[in-house]
Amino acid sequence: MRTRFASDSGLTRRMVVTMFLLGLLYVVFVGVLIALGVRALTVLLIAGGLLFAQYFLSDRIALFAMHGREVSPQEAPELHGMIDRLCALADMPKPRVAIADSDVPNAFATGRNQKKAVVCVTTGILRRLEPQELEGVLAHELSHVAHRDVAVMTIASFLGIVAGLMTRFALYTGLGGRRENGQGGLPIGLIVMLVSIVVYAVSFVLTRALSRYRELAADRAGALLTQRPSALASALTKVSGDMARIPTRDLRDAEPFNAFYFAPALARGETLANLFSTHPPLERRLEQLANISHQLGRG
């Protein structure tokens, strides 16, 4: 389903390459488990069930986790009006609209396709942003839906789930036997745990790299759709600056959803979290928007 959002061949290539590499890594991972004689069928079935739930119920899960609720045009007329205008401008189906009762200023989009998508904003971002700034954020989130990268990120996280489950399986369910009927060799549980950790680390790096690029792609597509990159830049600056005023406890509660947020919710001083961030640095995003503004000849 094509839209008027600017196409991004770079994002498409990265999504294809990431999915291919993760698929290859998954095949190798399963092959190692089989070679070790591990009966991982139960774990894989559980992981498959999680993938099914994550893919087909991602919108409901995200709304439930973030305490969001769908709102009608009567409940939030201005928010619906903005999304109506942007969807008409982008020539795309209107997603469901939701609001999360949270002071953390943020927004996210989820759903496996355009027809099942939902765009959610927090009460914190509604209070802080001017209409043009909020419109830029909404255009950013709608571009995620149009580019289908939300669904790709959901699927890409599957291998990390499997590896994490296998690590716990090795630690807590007695995979401690040795190879060759106990005649020496490393414990199977230790091998499974080490392989799972490596697989998780590789999948983590691949999905984080894709996540950072997709945020730049969404900034670019949203700015080009609204023709107001300066409004999006202003929203980014406000949201990122106000994160410093949010209690650390609230930020930690929000961090598991960073991959889907407009801007990352990071507790202050977490340099390691910044190193493996789901988002590019604020300076990089603002620089790109400034370049787009220059190309358009106006803010």
Short mmCIF file of C-alpha atoms in Angstrom, two decimals:
data_model
loop_
_atom_site.label_atom_id
_atom_site.label_comp_id
_atom_site.label_asym_id
_atom_site.label_seq_id
_atom_site.Cartn_x
_atom_site.Cartn_y
_atom_site.Cartn_z
CA MET A 1 0.00 0.00 0.00
CA ARG A 2 1.91 3.03 -1.29
CA THR A 3 1.74 6.45 0.34
CA ARG A 4 3.07 9.93 -0.39
CA PHE A 5 5.75 9.61 2.26
CA ALA A 6 9.16 9.91 0.64
CA SER A 7 10.45 6.46 -0.26
CA ASP A 8 13.70 5.42 1.39
CA SER A 9 15.71 2.82 -0.50
CA GLY A 10 18.39 2.93 2.20
CA LEU A 11 15.88 1.91 4.86
CA THR A 12 14.48 -0.84 2.63
CA ARG A 13 17.96 -2.26 1.97
CA ARG A 14 18.85 -2.19 5.64
CA MET A 15 15.63 -3.95 6.62
CA VAL A 16 16.22 -6.68 4.03
CA VAL A 17 19.88 -7.16 4.99
CA THR A 18 19.07 -7.20 8.72
CA MET A 19 16.31 -9.77 8.26
CA PHE A 20 18.59 -11.92 6.09
CA LEU A 21 21.45 -11.83 8.61
CA LEU A 22 19.15 -12.53 11.53
CA GLY A 23 17.57 -15.41 9.62
CA LEU A 24 21.00 -16.85 8.87
CA LEU A 25 22.01 -16.44 12.50
CA TYR A 26 18.82 -18.21 13.57
CA VAL A 27 19.54 -21.17 11.27
CA VAL A 28 23.08 -21.47 12.68
CA PHE A 29 21.74 -21.20 16.22
CA VAL A 30 19.21 -23.97 15.73
CA GLY A 31 21.85 -26.10 13.98
CA VAL A 32 24.18 -25.78 16.97
CA LEU A 33 21.38 -26.75 19.36
CA ILE A 34 20.57 -29.83 17.29
CA ALA A 35 24.25 -30.80 17.08
CA LEU A 36 24.45 -30.59 20.87
CA GLY A 37 21.46 -32.88 21.19
CA VAL A 38 19.44 -30.29 23.09
CA ARG A 39 15.72 -30.87 23.05
CA ALA A 40 14.80 -27.27 22.49
CA LEU A 41 11.43 -27.92 20.86
CA THR A 42 9.48 -26.69 23.87
CA VAL A 43 11.53 -23.52 24.10
CA LEU A 44 11.18 -22.86 20.37
CA LEU A 45 7.43 -23.40 20.56
CA ILE A 46 7.23 -20.90 23.39
CA ALA A 47 9.34 -18.45 21.42
CA GLY A 48 7.16 -18.98 18.36
CA GLY A 49 4.09 -18.29 20.46
CA LEU A 50 5.69 -15.10 21.72
CA LEU A 51 6.50 -14.03 18.17
CA PHE A 52 2.91 -14.72 17.11
CA ALA A 53 1.57 -12.69 20.03
CA GLN A 54 4.12 -9.93 19.52
CA TYR A 55 3.37 -9.65 15.80
CA PHE A 56 -0.40 -9.98 15.78
CA LEU A 57 -1.10 -8.36 19.15
CA SER A 58 1.73 -5.81 19.26
CA ASP A 59 -0.66 -2.86 19.19
CA ARG A 60 -2.72 -4.14 22.12
CA ILE A 61 0.35 -5.22 24.11
CA ALA A 62 2.03 -1.83 23.67
CA LEU A 63 -1.10 0.10 24.65
CA PHE A 64 -1.65 -2.10 27.70
CA ALA A 65 1.98 -1.79 28.82
CA MET A 66 1.97 1.98 28.42
CA HIS A 67 -1.47 2.41 29.98
CA GLY A 68 -2.75 3.86 26.73
CA ARG A 69 -6.34 3.87 25.60
CA GLU A 70 -7.97 4.57 22.29
CA VAL A 71 -9.77 7.88 22.10
CA SER A 72 -12.62 8.94 19.86
CA PRO A 73 -12.77 12.15 17.80
CA GLN A 74 -15.18 13.51 20.40
CA GLU A 75 -12.67 12.89 23.21
CA ALA A 76 -9.62 14.31 21.39
CA PRO A 77 -10.84 16.40 18.43
CA GLU A 78 -7.59 18.33 17.88
CA LEU A 79 -5.43 15.20 17.91
CA HIS A 80 -7.78 13.38 15.54
CA GLY A 81 -7.91 16.45 13.30
CA MET A 82 -4.12 16.53 12.97
CA ILE A 83 -3.94 12.84 12.12
CA ASP A 84 -6.82 13.21 9.65
CA ARG A 85 -4.95 15.98 7.81
CA LEU A 86 -1.64 14.11 7.79
CA CYS A 87 -3.24 10.87 6.56
CA ALA A 88 -5.01 12.78 3.77
CA LEU A 89 -1.73 14.45 2.86
CA ALA A 90 0.12 11.12 2.89
CA ASP A 91 -2.74 9.25 1.16
CA MET A 92 -2.75 6.48 3.77
CA PRO A 93 -5.43 4.85 5.94
CA LYS A 94 -6.04 6.52 9.26
CA PRO A 95 -4.67 4.50 12.18
CA ARG A 96 -6.39 4.22 15.51
CA VAL A 97 -5.58 7.05 17.90
CA ALA A 98 -4.63 6.60 21.54
CA ILE A 99 -3.43 8.61 24.53
CA ALA A 100 -1.25 7.28 27.36
CA ASP A 101 -1.51 8.88 30.77
CA SER A 102 2.20 9.52 31.35
CA ASP A 103 4.23 12.64 32.04
CA VAL A 104 7.10 11.25 29.94
CA PRO A 105 6.86 13.35 26.75
CA ASN A 106 6.76 10.80 23.96
CA ALA A 107 4.83 9.11 21.17
CA PHE A 108 4.95 5.79 19.37
CA ALA A 109 3.35 3.85 16.56
CA THR A 110 2.77 0.12 16.50
CA GLY A 111 0.83 -2.48 14.54
CA ARG A 112 1.74 -5.03 11.89
CA ASN A 113 0.39 -3.02 8.93
CA GLN A 114 -1.35 0.21 8.02
CA LYS A 115 -4.82 -1.19 8.63
CA LYS A 116 -3.95 -2.46 12.11
CA ALA A 117 -1.78 0.46 13.19
CA VAL A 118 -2.24 2.68 16.22
CA VAL A 119 -0.53 5.98 16.99
CA CYS A 120 -0.27 6.84 20.67
CA VAL A 121 0.87 10.07 22.33
CA THR A 122 1.39 10.71 26.01
CA THR A 123 -0.35 13.39 28.01
CA GLY A 124 3.13 14.75 28.73
CA ILE A 125 3.87 15.49 25.08
CA LEU A 126 0.41 16.95 24.51
CA ARG A 127 1.03 19.47 27.31
CA ARG A 128 4.49 20.49 26.14
CA LEU A 129 4.33 20.84 22.35
CA GLU A 130 2.82 23.50 20.15
CA PRO A 131 0.44 22.31 17.39
CA GLN A 132 3.05 22.49 14.59
CA GLU A 133 5.57 20.62 16.74
CA LEU A 134 3.07 17.91 17.57
CA GLU A 135 2.17 17.64 13.89
CA GLY A 136 5.84 16.98 13.11
CA VAL A 137 5.97 14.22 15.72
CA LEU A 138 2.80 12.62 14.37
CA ALA A 139 4.17 12.73 10.81
CA HIS A 140 7.31 11.00 12.10
CA GLU A 141 5.24 8.23 13.69
CA LEU A 142 2.99 7.81 10.66
CA SER A 143 6.05 7.35 8.46
CA HIS A 144 7.03 4.35 10.59
CA VAL A 145 3.68 2.82 9.73
CA ALA A 146 3.98 3.69 6.04
CA HIS A 147 7.50 2.25 5.77
CA ARG A 148 6.43 -0.95 7.63
CA ASP A 149 9.52 -0.80 9.80
CA VAL A 150 7.47 -1.34 12.98
CA ALA A 151 6.57 -4.84 11.76
CA VAL A 152 10.17 -5.53 10.75
CA MET A 153 11.47 -4.51 14.18
CA THR A 154 8.89 -6.78 15.81
CA ILE A 155 10.04 -9.77 13.77
CA ALA A 156 13.72 -8.90 14.16
CA SER A 157 13.42 -9.09 17.93
CA PHE A 158 12.34 -12.75 17.70
CA LEU A 159 15.88 -14.18 17.68
CA GLY A 160 16.82 -12.22 20.77
CA ILE A 161 13.77 -13.66 22.53
CA VAL A 162 14.79 -17.21 21.57
CA ALA A 163 18.39 -16.69 22.70
CA GLY A 164 17.26 -15.18 25.99
CA LEU A 165 14.90 -18.07 26.64
CA MET A 166 17.60 -20.61 25.82
CA THR A 167 19.98 -18.95 28.28
CA ARG A 168 17.39 -19.19 31.05
CA PHE A 169 16.56 -22.74 29.98
CA ALA A 170 20.22 -23.72 30.32
CA LEU A 171 20.55 -22.04 33.71
CA TYR A 172 17.39 -23.22 35.41
CA THR A 173 16.26 -26.53 33.88
CA GLY A 174 19.23 -28.76 34.40
CA LEU A 175 20.99 -28.74 31.03
CA GLY A 176 24.16 -29.56 32.89
CA GLY A 177 24.99 -32.95 31.45
CA ARG A 178 28.23 -33.54 29.63
CA ARG A 179 28.73 -34.70 26.09
CA GLU A 180 29.72 -38.24 25.19
CA ASN A 181 27.82 -39.81 28.07
CA GLY A 182 29.69 -37.86 30.69
CA GLN A 183 33.15 -38.89 29.46
CA GLY A 184 34.68 -35.45 29.71
CA GLY A 185 33.82 -32.47 27.57
CA LEU A 186 32.11 -29.24 28.46
CA PRO A 187 28.66 -29.27 30.09
CA ILE A 188 25.94 -28.93 27.47
CA GLY A 189 24.27 -26.26 29.55
CA LEU A 190 27.40 -24.12 29.51
CA ILE A 191 27.76 -24.45 25.72
CA VAL A 192 24.11 -23.57 25.16
CA MET A 193 24.40 -20.57 27.44
CA LEU A 194 27.55 -19.27 25.73
CA VAL A 195 26.11 -19.75 22.23
CA SER A 196 22.86 -18.07 23.29
CA ILE A 197 24.73 -15.09 24.72
CA VAL A 198 26.70 -14.66 21.48
CA VAL A 199 23.53 -14.95 19.37
CA TYR A 200 21.72 -12.44 21.59
CA ALA A 201 24.64 -10.00 21.37
CA VAL A 202 24.79 -10.18 17.55
CA SER A 203 21.01 -9.81 17.15
CA PHE A 204 21.07 -6.92 19.65
CA VAL A 205 23.69 -5.03 17.64
CA LEU A 206 21.90 -5.65 14.31
CA THR A 207 18.49 -4.50 15.57
CA ARG A 208 19.98 -1.44 17.29
CA ALA A 209 21.75 -0.40 14.09
CA LEU A 210 18.52 -0.76 12.11
CA SER A 211 16.58 1.11 14.78
CA ARG A 212 18.91 4.11 14.67
CA TYR A 213 18.66 4.37 10.89
CA ARG A 214 14.88 4.00 10.85
CA GLU A 215 14.56 6.95 13.22
CA LEU A 216 16.58 9.13 10.85
CA ALA A 217 14.42 7.88 7.97
CA ALA A 218 11.24 8.75 9.89
CA ASP A 219 12.56 12.24 10.72
CA ARG A 220 13.36 12.81 7.05
CA ALA A 221 10.04 11.47 5.74
CA GLY A 222 7.99 13.36 8.34
CA ALA A 223 9.80 16.64 7.68
CA LEU A 224 9.35 16.33 3.92
CA LEU A 225 5.66 15.51 4.29
CA THR A 226 4.87 18.54 6.46
CA GLN A 227 7.48 20.75 4.77
CA ARG A 228 8.33 22.09 8.24
CA PRO A 229 11.57 20.45 9.42
CA SER A 230 12.15 23.24 11.94
CA ALA A 231 8.93 22.29 13.77
CA LEU A 232 10.13 18.70 14.14
CA ALA A 233 13.56 19.93 15.25
CA SER A 234 11.90 22.11 17.88
CA ALA A 235 9.85 19.16 19.12
CA LEU A 236 12.98 17.00 19.36
CA THR A 237 14.80 19.67 21.33
CA LYS A 238 11.90 20.19 23.73
CA VAL A 239 11.26 16.49 24.31
CA SER A 240 14.94 15.63 24.79
CA GLY A 241 15.45 18.57 27.12
CA ASP A 242 12.40 17.81 29.22
CA MET A 243 13.54 14.19 29.70
CA ALA A 244 16.09 15.56 32.18
CA ARG A 245 13.23 16.81 34.36
CA ILE A 246 11.43 13.46 34.47
CA PRO A 247 12.04 11.32 37.60
CA THR A 248 14.57 8.53 36.98
CA ARG A 249 12.06 5.92 38.13
CA ASP A 250 9.58 6.94 35.42
CA LEU A 251 12.31 6.90 32.77
CA ARG A 252 13.39 3.40 33.77
CA ASP A 253 9.80 2.20 33.52
CA ALA A 254 9.60 3.61 29.99
CA GLU A 255 13.01 2.40 28.73
CA PRO A 256 11.84 -1.08 27.56
CA PHE A 257 9.79 0.70 24.87
CA ASN A 258 12.59 2.93 23.58
CA ALA A 259 12.78 1.15 20.22
CA PHE A 260 9.26 2.38 19.43
CA TYR A 261 9.46 5.86 20.97
CA PHE A 262 9.87 9.16 19.17
CA ALA A 263 12.78 9.98 21.50
CA PRO A 264 14.57 7.61 23.91
CA ALA A 265 13.72 7.68 27.59
CA LEU A 266 17.17 7.37 29.15
CA ALA A 267 18.04 7.78 32.79
CA ARG A 268 20.76 10.37 33.31
CA GLY A 269 24.35 9.23 33.27
CA GLU A 270 23.79 5.85 31.60
CA THR A 271 26.67 6.00 29.13
CA LEU A 272 26.38 2.31 28.21
CA ALA A 273 22.71 2.78 27.36
CA ASN A 274 23.68 5.74 25.20
CA LEU A 275 26.33 3.65 23.44
CA PHE A 276 23.78 1.01 22.42
CA SER A 277 20.90 3.43 21.99
CA THR A 278 17.91 2.66 19.81
CA HIS A 279 18.08 6.24 18.49
CA PRO A 280 20.82 8.29 16.83
CA PRO A 281 22.28 11.21 18.83
CA LEU A 282 20.10 14.30 19.06
CA GLU A 283 22.81 16.33 17.31
CA ARG A 284 22.72 13.99 14.30
CA ARG A 285 18.94 14.24 14.02
CA LEU A 286 18.99 18.04 14.29
CA GLU A 287 21.78 18.27 11.71
CA GLN A 288 19.75 16.24 9.23
CA LEU A 289 16.68 18.40 9.77
CA ALA A 290 18.76 21.56 9.33
CA ASN A 291 20.01 20.19 6.00
CA ILE A 292 16.45 19.44 4.88
CA SER A 293 15.39 22.93 5.90
CA HIS A 294 18.22 24.38 3.82
CA GLN A 295 17.19 22.26 0.82
CA LEU A 296 13.59 23.39 1.11
CA GLY A 297 14.70 27.00 1.42
CA ARG A 298 12.66 27.59 4.53
CA GLY A 299 11.96 26.24 8.01
#
